[in-house]
XYZ file of C-alpha atoms in Angstrom:
541
model
C -0.149 -0.169 -0.082
C 1.217 3.638 -0.664
C 2.182 5.507 2.090
C 2.539 9.056 3.234
C 5.730 9.938 4.045
C 6.078 13.603 4.686
C 4.212 16.815 3.988
C 5.496 20.172 4.232
C 4.373 23.957 3.770
C 4.464 25.559 0.319
C 6.048 28.615 1.863
C 9.166 26.868 3.105
C 12.219 27.435 1.243
C 14.014 24.236 2.444
C 12.554 20.820 2.601
C 12.601 20.116 6.103
C 9.728 18.911 7.436
C 6.886 21.386 8.426
C 3.523 21.181 10.020
C 0.727 21.287 7.785
C -0.750 24.916 7.039
C -3.863 25.737 9.831
C -7.400 26.805 8.506
C -10.369 24.811 7.189
C -9.323 21.980 4.667
C -11.246 22.548 1.569
C -9.537 20.014 -0.658
C -7.807 17.094 0.999
C -4.483 15.285 -0.768
C -5.152 15.583 -4.451
C -3.080 15.242 -7.494
C -2.245 18.564 -8.527
C -3.873 18.288 -12.065
C -6.987 17.208 -10.274
C -6.750 20.072 -7.673
C -9.942 22.771 -7.250
C -7.343 25.634 -8.306
C -7.731 24.309 -12.018
C -11.683 24.891 -11.479
C -11.162 28.189 -10.129
C -8.700 29.151 -12.856
C -11.191 28.368 -15.576
C -14.100 30.218 -13.981
C -11.728 33.427 -13.730
C -10.882 33.246 -17.410
C -14.380 32.650 -18.200
C -15.528 35.545 -16.022
C -12.972 38.393 -16.642
C -12.834 37.552 -20.535
C -10.927 40.242 -22.207
C -10.859 42.347 -19.426
C -7.897 40.260 -17.780
C -5.724 41.231 -20.420
C -7.194 44.817 -21.106
C -7.092 45.784 -17.001
C -3.311 44.197 -17.224
C -4.504 41.562 -14.701
C -2.901 38.887 -16.491
C 0.553 39.405 -18.020
C 1.346 39.330 -21.917
C 3.709 41.813 -23.189
C 6.814 39.565 -23.147
C 4.899 36.928 -25.418
C 2.910 39.407 -27.601
C 5.027 42.034 -28.708
C 6.030 42.640 -32.298
C 9.784 41.334 -31.656
C 8.766 38.216 -30.572
C 5.871 37.699 -33.413
C 8.733 38.596 -35.968
C 10.751 35.694 -34.627
C 7.973 33.047 -34.916
C 7.098 34.342 -38.437
C 10.884 33.831 -39.449
C 10.800 30.166 -38.122
C 7.129 29.343 -39.413
C 8.225 30.939 -42.807
C 11.384 28.088 -42.516
C 8.909 25.606 -41.977
C 6.644 26.348 -44.838
C 9.720 26.492 -47.253
C 10.650 22.955 -46.107
C 7.216 21.651 -46.202
C 6.569 23.166 -49.618
C 9.699 21.581 -51.168
C 8.494 18.081 -49.758
C 7.084 15.614 -52.352
C 4.290 14.825 -50.533
C 3.022 18.484 -49.967
C -0.428 18.859 -50.969
C -0.388 22.405 -52.239
C -3.980 22.487 -53.054
C -4.744 21.855 -49.224
C -4.511 24.225 -46.235
C -1.706 24.392 -43.790
C -3.115 25.483 -40.506
C -1.278 27.579 -37.712
C -3.042 27.220 -34.455
C -2.815 29.429 -31.375
C -3.976 28.135 -28.163
C -5.131 30.306 -25.216
C -4.893 33.034 -27.325
C -6.408 35.683 -24.931
C -7.172 39.013 -26.730
C -5.395 37.837 -29.888
C -2.669 40.352 -29.722
C 0.105 37.885 -30.907
C -2.395 36.576 -33.468
C -2.763 40.026 -35.456
C 0.983 40.745 -34.970
C 2.374 37.435 -35.942
C -0.139 37.989 -39.142
C 1.349 41.148 -40.108
C 4.570 39.853 -40.281
C 4.044 36.308 -41.717
C 1.963 37.436 -44.889
C 4.359 40.308 -45.590
C 7.199 37.354 -45.980
C 4.762 35.035 -47.990
C 3.612 37.551 -50.357
C 7.090 38.664 -50.989
C 8.684 35.236 -51.586
C 8.470 32.010 -53.654
C 5.717 30.910 -51.515
C 3.510 33.494 -52.535
C -0.012 32.067 -52.971
C 0.672 29.616 -50.009
C -2.814 28.240 -48.413
C -2.629 28.745 -44.772
C -5.360 29.552 -41.944
C -4.355 30.978 -38.596
C -6.798 29.357 -35.828
C -7.004 31.420 -32.814
C -8.312 29.345 -29.808
C -9.550 29.653 -26.371
C -11.742 28.404 -23.618
C -13.318 31.487 -22.885
C -16.480 32.045 -24.842
C -16.214 35.889 -24.444
C -12.686 35.791 -25.752
C -14.053 34.251 -29.190
C -16.806 36.755 -29.302
C -14.266 39.702 -28.841
C -12.190 38.450 -31.604
C -15.014 38.347 -34.027
C -15.925 41.678 -33.381
C -12.604 43.490 -32.784
C -12.235 45.780 -36.311
C -8.491 45.246 -36.665
C -9.197 41.389 -36.914
C -12.471 41.647 -39.263
C -10.443 41.895 -42.642
C -8.487 38.654 -41.594
C -11.664 36.902 -40.780
C -13.498 38.003 -44.224
C -10.549 36.738 -46.301
C -10.570 33.409 -44.872
C -6.901 33.885 -43.471
C -8.047 33.714 -40.025
C -10.746 31.639 -38.074
C -11.251 30.897 -34.702
C -12.734 28.101 -32.130
C -13.355 27.718 -28.387
C -10.696 24.424 -27.725
C -10.467 22.922 -24.169
C -6.995 21.783 -24.237
C -8.035 19.289 -21.626
C -10.315 17.117 -23.564
C -10.920 18.712 -27.160
C -10.977 15.854 -29.693
C -12.100 18.131 -32.888
C -12.445 21.805 -33.622
C -15.310 23.465 -35.135
C -14.369 26.688 -36.804
C -16.603 29.418 -36.070
C -16.286 31.659 -38.987
C -16.218 29.041 -41.653
C -17.968 26.197 -40.141
C -15.570 23.808 -40.890
C -14.733 20.798 -38.877
C -11.332 19.946 -38.233
C -11.096 16.174 -37.603
C -9.244 12.952 -37.714
C -8.591 11.779 -41.142
C -9.519 14.783 -42.930
C -6.263 16.690 -42.423
C -3.112 16.481 -45.097
C -0.682 19.014 -44.229
C 1.070 19.471 -40.769
C 0.023 21.667 -37.668
C 2.095 24.866 -36.933
C 0.991 25.105 -33.211
C 1.827 28.136 -30.772
C 1.467 27.912 -27.096
C 2.847 31.316 -25.433
C 2.054 31.895 -21.719
C -0.044 28.587 -21.958
C 1.304 25.536 -20.486
C 2.168 27.323 -17.305
C -1.688 27.746 -16.802
C -3.249 24.583 -17.402
C -2.968 21.878 -15.028
C 0.161 20.025 -14.487
C 1.165 17.173 -11.752
C 4.095 17.369 -9.345
C 6.486 14.629 -8.410
C 9.340 14.015 -6.022
C 12.497 11.611 -6.386
C 14.563 10.595 -3.384
C 16.973 7.605 -2.685
C 15.727 5.803 -5.767
C 11.944 6.140 -4.807
C 9.317 8.121 -6.697
C 6.462 10.043 -4.946
C 3.428 12.096 -5.997
C 2.941 15.468 -4.724
C -0.517 15.603 -3.421
C -1.626 19.286 -2.713
C -4.161 20.335 0.106
C -6.036 23.476 0.015
C -7.317 25.299 3.156
C -8.842 28.357 4.036
C -6.455 30.912 5.516
C -7.111 31.865 9.556
C -5.627 35.430 8.773
C -7.138 38.137 6.786
C -6.458 38.394 2.958
C -4.199 41.088 2.194
C -6.399 43.731 0.436
C -4.111 43.892 -2.665
C -4.590 40.003 -3.203
C -7.120 39.951 -6.065
C -5.890 36.164 -7.252
C -8.034 33.450 -7.245
C -5.943 31.868 -4.447
C -7.198 35.049 -2.172
C -8.187 33.850 1.276
C -6.531 30.247 0.481
C -3.437 28.779 1.437
C -1.883 25.010 0.104
C 0.880 22.570 0.964
C 2.074 19.503 -0.242
C 2.152 16.055 0.931
C 4.348 13.338 -0.818
C 3.111 9.701 -1.394
C 5.034 6.833 -2.557
C 4.339 5.407 -6.065
C 4.624 1.646 -6.324
C 4.998 0.040 -9.544
C 5.684 1.685 -12.832
C 1.963 2.212 -14.091
C 1.093 5.852 -12.814
C -0.447 7.044 -16.119
C -2.508 5.360 -18.650
C 0.181 5.993 -21.533
C 3.853 3.941 -21.454
C 5.586 7.272 -22.834
C 4.491 9.196 -19.991
C 5.462 6.471 -17.396
C 8.861 6.152 -19.322
C 9.466 9.807 -18.305
C 8.624 9.561 -14.729
C 10.994 6.394 -14.834
C 13.836 8.776 -16.509
C 13.436 11.250 -13.690
C 13.324 8.311 -10.944
C 16.685 7.310 -12.107
C 18.523 10.694 -12.532
C 17.227 12.875 -9.614
C 17.763 12.817 -6.026
C 16.102 14.818 -3.797
C 14.247 16.746 -6.160
C 10.779 17.477 -7.153
C 9.558 18.184 -10.655
C 6.534 19.159 -12.367
C 5.032 17.176 -15.446
C 2.964 18.949 -18.231
C 0.061 16.121 -18.542
C -2.497 18.307 -19.771
C -0.014 19.646 -22.365
C 1.206 16.457 -23.470
C -2.585 14.818 -23.663
C -3.508 18.068 -25.723
C -0.092 17.802 -28.038
C -1.231 13.733 -28.435
C -4.679 14.589 -29.588
C -3.812 17.227 -32.065
C -0.775 14.905 -33.458
C -3.563 12.624 -34.106
C -5.463 15.101 -36.403
C -2.471 15.845 -38.320
C -1.285 12.551 -39.018
C 1.919 12.878 -36.408
C 3.103 15.932 -38.356
C 3.463 18.844 -35.874
C 5.703 21.722 -35.242
C 5.286 23.232 -31.428
C 6.626 26.737 -30.758
C 6.459 27.778 -27.030
C 7.633 30.531 -24.980
C 6.964 30.622 -21.387
C 8.832 30.185 -18.039
C 10.306 27.106 -18.184
C 13.115 24.408 -17.343
C 14.910 23.398 -20.476
C 17.025 20.364 -19.063
C 17.011 18.052 -15.942
C 20.303 20.182 -14.380
C 17.817 23.363 -13.811
C 15.398 21.365 -11.615
C 17.886 19.985 -9.474
C 17.036 20.247 -5.804
C 13.836 21.754 -6.795
C 10.700 22.253 -4.631
C 6.981 21.250 -5.578
C 5.802 23.886 -7.810
C 5.101 27.235 -6.313
C 1.632 28.940 -7.685
C 2.504 32.236 -8.943
C -0.377 34.711 -8.696
C -1.434 37.254 -10.937
C -5.230 37.213 -10.806
C -4.930 33.666 -11.947
C -2.082 31.406 -11.485
C 0.782 30.060 -13.232
C 3.547 27.415 -12.709
C 6.621 26.997 -14.528
C 6.630 24.655 -17.349
C 8.818 21.653 -17.633
C 9.924 21.866 -21.129
C 12.437 19.118 -20.535
C 9.544 16.487 -19.960
C 8.247 17.743 -23.471
C 11.342 16.960 -24.978
C 11.613 13.834 -23.644
C 8.178 13.074 -24.848
C 8.911 14.321 -28.612
C 12.077 12.454 -28.636
C 10.179 9.039 -27.318
C 7.900 9.644 -30.893
C 11.444 10.124 -33.162
C 10.727 14.102 -33.049
C 13.445 16.377 -32.103
C 13.550 19.428 -29.495
C 15.698 22.731 -29.631
C 15.683 24.866 -26.856
C 16.810 28.584 -26.100
C 21.064 28.148 -25.569
C 21.331 30.533 -22.676
C 19.657 30.370 -19.188
C 17.160 32.866 -19.426
C 15.846 35.318 -16.713
C 12.079 35.213 -17.498
C 11.034 32.845 -20.296
C 12.384 30.290 -22.532
C 11.762 29.830 -26.500
C 11.582 26.133 -27.438
C 10.509 24.349 -30.587
C 9.430 20.751 -30.885
C 8.923 19.052 -34.212
C 7.520 15.641 -35.293
C 7.158 14.409 -39.041
C 6.507 11.294 -40.712
C 8.053 13.036 -43.668
C 11.676 11.972 -45.072
C 12.846 15.656 -44.647
C 15.587 17.387 -42.924
C 13.819 20.771 -42.115
C 16.822 22.565 -43.187
C 15.276 25.718 -43.537
C 13.210 25.550 -40.122
C 16.333 24.725 -38.177
C 18.427 27.684 -39.689
C 15.892 30.033 -38.942
C 15.362 29.085 -35.094
C 19.145 28.478 -34.586
C 19.639 31.858 -35.948
C 17.242 33.403 -33.040
C 18.267 31.189 -30.213
C 21.908 31.922 -31.091
C 21.516 35.833 -31.043
C 18.480 37.680 -29.426
C 15.866 35.704 -28.535
C 12.191 37.007 -26.594
C 13.945 36.902 -23.195
C 17.113 38.826 -24.466
C 15.140 41.412 -26.196
C 13.324 42.003 -22.874
C 16.330 42.292 -21.092
C 17.930 44.796 -23.251
C 14.388 46.845 -23.524
C 14.423 47.250 -19.684
C 18.190 48.148 -19.554
C 17.284 50.925 -22.258
C 14.249 52.363 -21.499
C 15.098 54.123 -17.749
C 17.906 55.663 -19.462
C 16.358 56.845 -22.859
C 16.919 60.543 -22.228
C 20.391 60.148 -22.181
C 20.622 58.695 -25.917
C 20.099 60.969 -29.007
C 16.880 60.815 -30.982
C 18.461 59.035 -33.579
C 19.428 56.460 -31.357
C 16.035 56.297 -29.687
C 14.327 55.634 -33.516
C 16.936 53.048 -34.299
C 16.193 51.157 -31.080
C 12.361 51.210 -32.016
C 13.119 49.991 -35.557
C 15.015 47.319 -33.504
C 12.134 46.599 -31.475
C 9.951 45.924 -34.892
C 8.169 49.075 -34.124
C 6.934 48.132 -30.566
C 4.288 50.333 -29.019
C 5.242 49.964 -25.309
C 8.739 50.968 -26.170
C 7.253 54.102 -28.106
C 5.198 55.348 -25.201
C 7.828 55.073 -22.992
C 9.980 57.378 -25.261
C 7.022 59.319 -26.022
C 7.774 62.240 -23.550
C 11.108 62.527 -24.522
C 10.655 62.777 -28.346
C 7.957 65.053 -27.519
C 10.139 67.431 -25.885
C 12.754 67.176 -28.434
C 10.587 68.092 -31.600
C 10.765 71.814 -30.841
C 13.655 72.004 -29.011
C 16.503 69.897 -30.788
C 17.942 71.307 -34.266
C 17.599 69.452 -37.202
C 15.128 66.937 -35.281
C 14.589 63.979 -38.003
C 10.865 64.404 -38.488
C 10.501 62.478 -41.588
C 12.066 59.488 -39.478
C 9.725 59.962 -36.634
C 6.886 60.397 -39.164
C 7.498 56.866 -40.432
C 8.345 55.534 -37.064
C 4.621 56.573 -36.218
C 3.285 54.734 -38.799
C 5.121 51.537 -38.610
C 4.537 51.638 -34.656
C 0.574 51.807 -35.493
C 0.786 49.320 -38.358
C 2.119 46.635 -35.917
C -0.271 47.668 -32.758
C -3.192 45.668 -31.597
C -5.374 47.960 -29.685
C -7.494 46.465 -26.856
C -8.115 49.471 -24.668
C -5.272 49.118 -22.182
C -3.656 51.507 -20.023
C -1.833 54.305 -22.362
C -3.533 55.467 -25.713
C -1.192 55.025 -28.114
C -3.459 56.322 -30.942
C -3.902 59.470 -28.670
C -0.314 59.930 -28.517
C 0.478 59.259 -32.172
C -2.411 61.526 -33.590
C -1.107 64.389 -31.394
C 2.585 63.960 -32.996
C 1.173 63.798 -36.349
C -1.508 66.876 -35.943
C 1.705 68.562 -34.623
C 3.750 67.986 -37.488
C 0.860 68.958 -39.852
C -0.598 65.395 -40.876
C -4.178 66.116 -39.709
C -5.524 63.553 -42.117
C -3.472 60.836 -40.714
C -3.996 62.471 -37.333
C -7.765 62.459 -37.483
C -7.756 58.417 -38.313
C -5.788 57.931 -35.262
C -7.792 60.283 -32.993
C -10.963 58.206 -34.281
C -9.393 54.781 -33.366
C -8.904 56.434 -29.728
C -12.769 57.192 -29.588
C -13.347 53.264 -30.717
C -11.240 51.875 -28.078
C -11.397 54.385 -25.200
C -14.934 55.749 -25.489
C -16.199 59.422 -26.124
C -13.754 62.082 -24.710
C -13.858 65.836 -25.162
C -10.190 66.420 -25.624
C -10.178 63.830 -28.296
C -13.137 65.185 -29.913
C -11.341 68.645 -29.622
C -8.130 67.401 -31.457
C -10.255 65.937 -34.411
C -11.788 69.317 -34.586
C -8.706 71.319 -34.639
C -7.401 68.867 -37.392
C -10.449 69.676 -39.377
C -10.095 73.436 -38.848
C -6.349 72.898 -40.110
C -7.918 71.216 -43.292
C -10.447 74.241 -43.460
C -13.298 71.686 -43.224
C -15.180 73.902 -41.109
C -18.480 72.022 -40.934
C -16.586 69.113 -39.926
C -14.548 70.943 -36.973
C -17.796 72.220 -35.975
C -19.527 68.815 -35.595
C -16.662 67.605 -33.340
C -16.453 70.847 -31.286
C -20.326 69.809 -30.514
C -19.509 66.455 -29.585
C -16.739 67.953 -27.123
C -18.884 70.471 -25.503
C -21.718 67.987 -25.148
C -19.412 65.995 -23.282
C -17.894 68.926 -21.554
C -19.784 72.105 -21.884
C -16.745 73.741 -20.395
C -14.180 72.562 -22.168
C -12.400 75.750 -23.022
C -10.315 74.696 -26.222
C -13.296 73.733 -27.987
C -15.218 76.845 -26.603
C -12.629 79.127 -28.148
C -12.347 77.106 -31.403
C -16.046 77.503 -31.642
C -15.557 81.425 -31.390
C -12.799 81.223 -33.897
C -14.708 79.240 -36.708
C -17.710 81.506 -35.985
C -15.615 84.667 -36.333
C -14.619 83.344 -39.708
C -18.368 82.240 -40.902
């Protein structure tokens, strides 16, 4: 019979025996993947919908910025070149690119911007592909289908979406086209993205000591002490601890490949806990069957890329940011893919925030030279985490850089909107003060930043900032378009309506100007700038 060997508090940094947490037990000694925390997690995303990202509750920047989207686009482009050159490629059928847990859809939009440009300007022009954006939350799917920036892609057929449960979905029904993606009907491989995804779905945890393997069982309790007022997470008012239970035999999971992974760690680890991405593996297993064991997975997350990086680890800490997340065991995914005859390539260097990994499985007699070349170029130079580290080092010192250097760095970021907003005040101050200010280059930057930006109404109204600069520089028609985007995503505002009125005034379209003055004053009758402009136009008339 399996026996309980020890239990300890999750809050301890060592592995000494500790008393169990106090408070009422809400759930007692469950495998982590079966814990109540995942029901709380799914309820959180269902209830929050897009607001989880719009309000900044859930982190997203490091895996949705245009720099990382460009890296993915280059890798997928290389992969498509490999696939298109293989003898068994069916050019008359579609290649599907699928994103798991896509949130508000920012990565999908930014990726398509880069990837379409690569395809259309290359020998792959005319390639039939479809990007399928998925999530479990119904509210997110409704948001995608109603977002004005995504509508052209939906209408062209390049983009579609589906509700997809990674824990159990066997097929996908696409909402826009009505197409059913099911086993036996798909000929080309699947390109799969999972960014900040596997860290937020059920995992298991195990512990190895003296040649014995234990499962980590989680107990959830209510806290005796009051919850901190700033704790808005799904674990607010809750505490948890783990208990180790020895596993007898070698058939813990229903799948021999999964059990082999457990046996591998049992044989090479000592006094170490490791997480097991059970839901991720089961999801990949189902998807690879749909696509005839032809799949490439790109994933960026906080993760372990080898066994040594997990040495002396503890059972997983549940990071709280509204929802919860755990560090992903990418090394286990590597063992899984290799057991099927696939390959895995990880970031070369230890990273501070996230690791980017590639996993590939194929039944094709192909070496995937273009894929490997594109991906190795990324991981040997500046990957997503390196970019984030560099950006954090530069932004606080932006005033010490020349204007030319700031604009060059924005080009390096692939026109990142957040970086532009962080440079905004510095650039604004220099336009009137700096002799020979590079106005034309700034205008080009403005257009490129907006081109690669997916607005969701988050803090920092980029459209308003860009519109103000363009209006100041005399590009009133372009400024009007941006100010109208600001109204679309942030709602009616007296100041923005005034800015539009001022642009129309500069264009000598006085009727239009009066229309927006009236809107401004309706929102704020005392808005002085609008009243002054109204008097000025009245004097002209």
